[in-house]
PDB file of N, CA and C in Angstrom:
ATOM      1  N   ASP A   1     -70.235 -60.947  39.970  1.00 54.00           N
ATOM      2  CA  ASP A   1     -70.635 -62.408  39.216  1.00 54.00           C
ATOM      3  C   ASP A   1     -71.822 -62.411  38.409  1.00 54.00           C
ATOM      4  N   VAL A   2     -72.546 -62.263  37.653  1.00 58.00           N
ATOM      5  CA  VAL A   2     -73.997 -62.875  38.026  1.00 58.00           C
ATOM      6  C   VAL A   2     -74.315 -64.529  38.203  1.00 58.00           C
ATOM      7  N   ILE A   3     -73.403 -64.992  37.926  1.00 58.00           N
ATOM      8  CA  ILE A   3     -73.809 -66.755  38.017  1.00 58.00           C
ATOM      9  C   ILE A   3     -73.613 -65.994  40.187  1.00 58.00           C
ATOM     10  N   LYS A   4     -72.647 -65.485  40.762  1.00 60.00           N
ATOM     11  CA  LYS A   4     -72.853 -65.359  42.118  1.00 60.00           C
ATOM     12  C   LYS A   4     -74.169 -64.590  42.466  1.00 60.00           C
ATOM     13  N   GLU A   5     -74.453 -63.873  41.900  1.00 58.00           N
ATOM     14  CA  GLU A   5     -76.170 -62.876  41.724  1.00 58.00           C
ATOM     15  C   GLU A   5     -77.221 -64.173  42.182  1.00 58.00           C
ATOM     16  N   SER A   6     -76.741 -65.261  41.173  1.00 55.00           N
ATOM     17  CA  SER A   6     -77.619 -66.307  41.348  1.00 55.00           C
ATOM     18  C   SER A   6     -77.834 -66.775  42.349  1.00 55.00           C
ATOM     19  N   ASP A   7     -76.740 -67.056  42.769  1.00 56.00           N
ATOM     20  CA  ASP A   7     -76.803 -68.390  44.314  1.00 56.00           C
ATOM     21  C   ASP A   7     -77.405 -67.726  44.668  1.00 56.00           C
ATOM     22  N   THR A   8     -76.892 -66.325  45.268  1.00 58.00           N
ATOM     23  CA  THR A   8     -77.548 -66.350  46.069  1.00 58.00           C
ATOM     24  C   THR A   8     -79.116 -65.149  46.733  1.00 58.00           C
ATOM     25  N   SER A   9     -79.433 -64.748  44.821  1.00 58.00           N
ATOM     26  CA  SER A   9     -81.117 -64.755  44.867  1.00 58.00           C
ATOM     27  C   SER A   9     -82.259 -65.218  44.576  1.00 58.00           C
ATOM     28  N   THR A  10     -81.788 -65.911  44.531  1.00 56.00           N
ATOM     29  CA  THR A  10     -83.206 -67.720  44.777  1.00 56.00           C
ATOM     30  C   THR A  10     -83.461 -67.660  45.867  1.00 56.00           C
ATOM     31  N   ARG A  11     -84.384 -68.241  46.053  1.00 73.00           N
ATOM     32  CA  ARG A  11     -84.779 -69.034  47.201  1.00 73.00           C
ATOM     33  C   ARG A  11     -84.895 -70.638  46.985  1.00 73.00           C
ATOM     34  N   ASN A  12     -85.242 -71.557  45.851  1.00 85.00           N
ATOM     35  CA  ASN A  12     -85.473 -72.642  45.380  1.00 85.00           C
ATOM     36  C   ASN A  12     -85.300 -72.962  44.445  1.00 85.00           C
ATOM     37  N   ASP A  13     -85.290 -74.621  44.267  1.00 86.00           N
ATOM     38  CA  ASP A  13     -84.623 -74.913  42.524  1.00 86.00           C
ATOM     39  C   ASP A  13     -85.481 -75.030  41.785  1.00 86.00           C
ATOM     40  N   GLU A  14     -86.511 -74.478  41.589  1.00 87.00           N
ATOM     41  CA  GLU A  14     -87.568 -74.171  40.572  1.00 87.00           C
ATOM     42  C   GLU A  14     -87.602 -72.466  40.392  1.00 87.00           C
ATOM     43  N   GLU A  15     -87.003 -71.737  41.106  1.00 88.00           N
ATOM     44  CA  GLU A  15     -86.725 -70.543  40.891  1.00 88.00           C
ATOM     45  C   GLU A  15     -85.257 -69.875  41.089  1.00 88.00           C
ATOM     46  N   ARG A  16     -84.572 -71.149  40.592  1.00 87.00           N
ATOM     47  CA  ARG A  16     -82.953 -71.103  40.301  1.00 87.00           C
ATOM     48  C   ARG A  16     -83.128 -71.444  38.542  1.00 87.00           C
ATOM     49  N   PHE A  17     -83.819 -72.246  38.455  1.00 90.00           N
ATOM     50  CA  PHE A  17     -84.076 -72.702  37.028  1.00 90.00           C
ATOM     51  C   PHE A  17     -84.666 -72.104  36.702  1.00 90.00           C
ATOM     52  N   ASP A  18     -86.095 -71.416  37.065  1.00 92.00           N
ATOM     53  CA  ASP A  18     -86.534 -69.890  35.868  1.00 92.00           C
ATOM     54  C   ASP A  18     -85.945 -69.003  35.416  1.00 92.00           C
ATOM     55  N   ASN A  19     -84.854 -68.551  36.973  1.00 90.00           N
ATOM     56  CA  ASN A  19     -83.963 -67.217  36.532  1.00 90.00           C
ATOM     57  C   ASN A  19     -82.277 -67.898  35.353  1.00 90.00           C
ATOM     58  N   ASP A  20     -82.164 -69.003  35.626  1.00 91.00           N
ATOM     59  CA  ASP A  20     -81.263 -69.594  34.597  1.00 91.00           C
ATOM     60  C   ASP A  20     -81.060 -69.062  33.586  1.00 91.00           C
ATOM     61  N   MET A  21     -82.901 -69.679  33.487  1.00 95.00           N
ATOM     62  CA  MET A  21     -83.535 -70.043  31.855  1.00 95.00           C
ATOM     63  C   MET A  21     -83.059 -68.631  31.065  1.00 95.00           C
ATOM     64  N   MET A  22     -84.129 -67.807  31.896  1.00 95.00           N
ATOM     65  CA  MET A  22     -83.911 -65.819  31.114  1.00 95.00           C
ATOM     66  C   MET A  22     -82.593 -65.931  31.178  1.00 95.00           C
ATOM     67  N   LEU A  23     -81.603 -66.120  32.178  1.00 94.00           N
ATOM     68  CA  LEU A  23     -80.644 -65.455  31.806  1.00 94.00           C
ATOM     69  C   LEU A  23     -79.762 -65.860  30.397  1.00 94.00           C
ATOM     70  N   MET A  24     -79.683 -67.265  29.896  1.00 96.00           N
ATOM     71  CA  MET A  24     -79.518 -67.945  29.224  1.00 96.00           C
ATOM     72  C   MET A  24     -79.412 -67.589  27.813  1.00 96.00           C
ATOM     73  N   THR A  25     -80.971 -67.069  27.840  1.00 96.00           N
ATOM     74  CA  THR A  25     -81.486 -67.517  26.582  1.00 96.00           C
ATOM     75  C   THR A  25     -81.967 -66.003  26.133  1.00 96.00           C
ATOM     76  N   GLY A  26     -81.662 -64.931  26.997  1.00 94.00           N
ATOM     77  CA  GLY A  26     -80.931 -63.582  27.039  1.00 94.00           C
ATOM     78  C   GLY A  26     -79.551 -63.232  25.429  1.00 94.00           C
ATOM     79  N   GLU A  27     -79.044 -64.261  26.889  1.00 95.00           N
ATOM     80  CA  GLU A  27     -77.534 -64.443  26.083  1.00 95.00           C
ATOM     81  C   GLU A  27     -77.599 -64.756  24.581  1.00 95.00           C
ATOM     82  N   LEU A  28     -78.518 -66.429  24.629  1.00 96.00           N
ATOM     83  CA  LEU A  28     -78.344 -66.315  23.152  1.00 96.00           C
ATOM     84  C   LEU A  28     -79.190 -65.865  22.672  1.00 96.00           C
ATOM     85  N   SER A  29     -79.757 -65.509  22.813  1.00 95.00           N
ATOM     86  CA  SER A  29     -80.514 -63.974  21.854  1.00 95.00           C
ATOM     87  C   SER A  29     -79.339 -62.769  21.264  1.00 95.00           C
ATOM     88  N   LYS A  30     -78.512 -62.292  22.508  1.00 95.00           N
ATOM     89  CA  LYS A  30     -77.275 -61.526  22.006  1.00 95.00           C
ATOM     90  C   LYS A  30     -76.466 -62.431  20.737  1.00 95.00           C
ATOM     91  N   LEU A  31     -76.549 -63.926  21.393  1.00 96.00           N
ATOM     92  CA  LEU A  31     -75.305 -64.173  20.662  1.00 96.00           C
ATOM     93  C   LEU A  31     -75.456 -64.019  19.070  1.00 96.00           C
ATOM     94  N   MET A  32     -76.839 -64.592  18.967  1.00 96.00           N
ATOM     95  CA  MET A  32     -78.082 -65.001  16.989  1.00 96.00           C
ATOM     96  C   MET A  32     -76.907 -64.141  16.659  1.00 96.00           C
ATOM     97  N   ALA A  33     -77.595 -62.593  17.105  1.00 95.00           N
ATOM     98  CA  ALA A  33     -77.457 -61.467  16.627  1.00 95.00           C
ATOM     99  C   ALA A  33     -76.567 -60.761  16.577  1.00 95.00           C
ATOM    100  N   ASP A  34     -75.090 -61.309  16.959  1.00 96.00           N
ATOM    101  CA  ASP A  34     -74.129 -61.059  16.772  1.00 96.00           C
ATOM    102  C   ASP A  34     -73.509 -61.878  15.191  1.00 96.00           C
ATOM    103  N   LEU A  35     -73.783 -63.128  15.589  1.00 96.00           N
ATOM    104  CA  LEU A  35     -73.508 -64.101  14.606  1.00 96.00           C
ATOM    105  C   LEU A  35     -74.103 -64.267  13.321  1.00 96.00           C
ATOM    106  N   VAL A  36     -75.078 -63.391  12.656  1.00 95.00           N
ATOM    107  CA  VAL A  36     -75.665 -62.893  11.328  1.00 95.00           C
ATOM    108  C   VAL A  36     -75.145 -61.868  11.426  1.00 95.00           C
ATOM    109  N   GLU A  37     -74.681 -61.234  12.352  1.00 95.00           N
ATOM    110  CA  GLU A  37     -73.613 -60.415  11.461  1.00 95.00           C
ATOM    111  C   GLU A  37     -72.662 -60.357  11.005  1.00 95.00           C
ATOM    112  N   ALA A  38     -72.420 -60.605  12.135  1.00 96.00           N
ATOM    113  CA  ALA A  38     -70.790 -61.227  11.168  1.00 96.00           C
ATOM    114  C   ALA A  38     -70.498 -62.069   9.991  1.00 96.00           C
ATOM    115  N   LEU A  39     -71.619 -62.871   9.875  1.00 94.00           N
ATOM    116  CA  LEU A  39     -71.853 -63.758   8.595  1.00 94.00           C
ATOM    117  C   LEU A  39     -72.609 -62.777   7.216  1.00 94.00           C
ATOM    118  N   GLY A  40     -72.315 -61.590   7.740  1.00 93.00           N
ATOM    119  CA  GLY A  40     -73.054 -60.437   6.396  1.00 93.00           C
ATOM    120  C   GLY A  40     -74.651 -60.293   6.574  1.00 93.00           C
ATOM    121  N   GLY A  41     -75.262 -59.958   7.957  1.00 92.00           N
ATOM    122  CA  GLY A  41     -76.609 -60.269   7.881  1.00 92.00           C
ATOM    123  C   GLY A  41     -78.154 -61.002   6.666  1.00 92.00           C
ATOM    124  N   GLU A  42     -78.843 -60.823   7.633  1.00 89.00           N
ATOM    125  CA  GLU A  42     -79.108 -61.082   6.578  1.00 89.00           C
ATOM    126  C   GLU A  42     -79.789 -61.400   5.542  1.00 89.00           C
ATOM    127  N   ALA A  43     -80.095 -62.759   4.633  1.00 86.00           N
ATOM    128  CA  ALA A  43     -80.239 -62.732   3.383  1.00 86.00           C
ATOM    129  C   ALA A  43     -81.277 -61.338   3.192  1.00 86.00           C
ATOM    130  N   LYS A  44     -81.903 -60.980   1.689  1.00 83.00           N
ATOM    131  CA  LYS A  44     -82.356 -59.847   0.996  1.00 83.00           C
ATOM    132  C   LYS A  44     -82.985 -61.481   0.116  1.00 83.00           C
ATOM    133  N   ALA A  45     -84.975 -60.960   0.450  1.00 77.00           N
ATOM    134  CA  ALA A  45     -86.177 -62.478   0.037  1.00 77.00           C
ATOM    135  C   ALA A  45     -85.907 -61.950  -1.969  1.00 77.00           C
TER     136      ALA A  45
END
């Protein structure tokens, strides 16, 4: 699991925070893209 990998591959709290933020922003980006698509795509100007 990603969570288990995160716990074992970091050495300190700052590194763990950076890794968690990078993972979270990547997942959030995918979520937002899927949400826009599910709602019919971007509006045409």
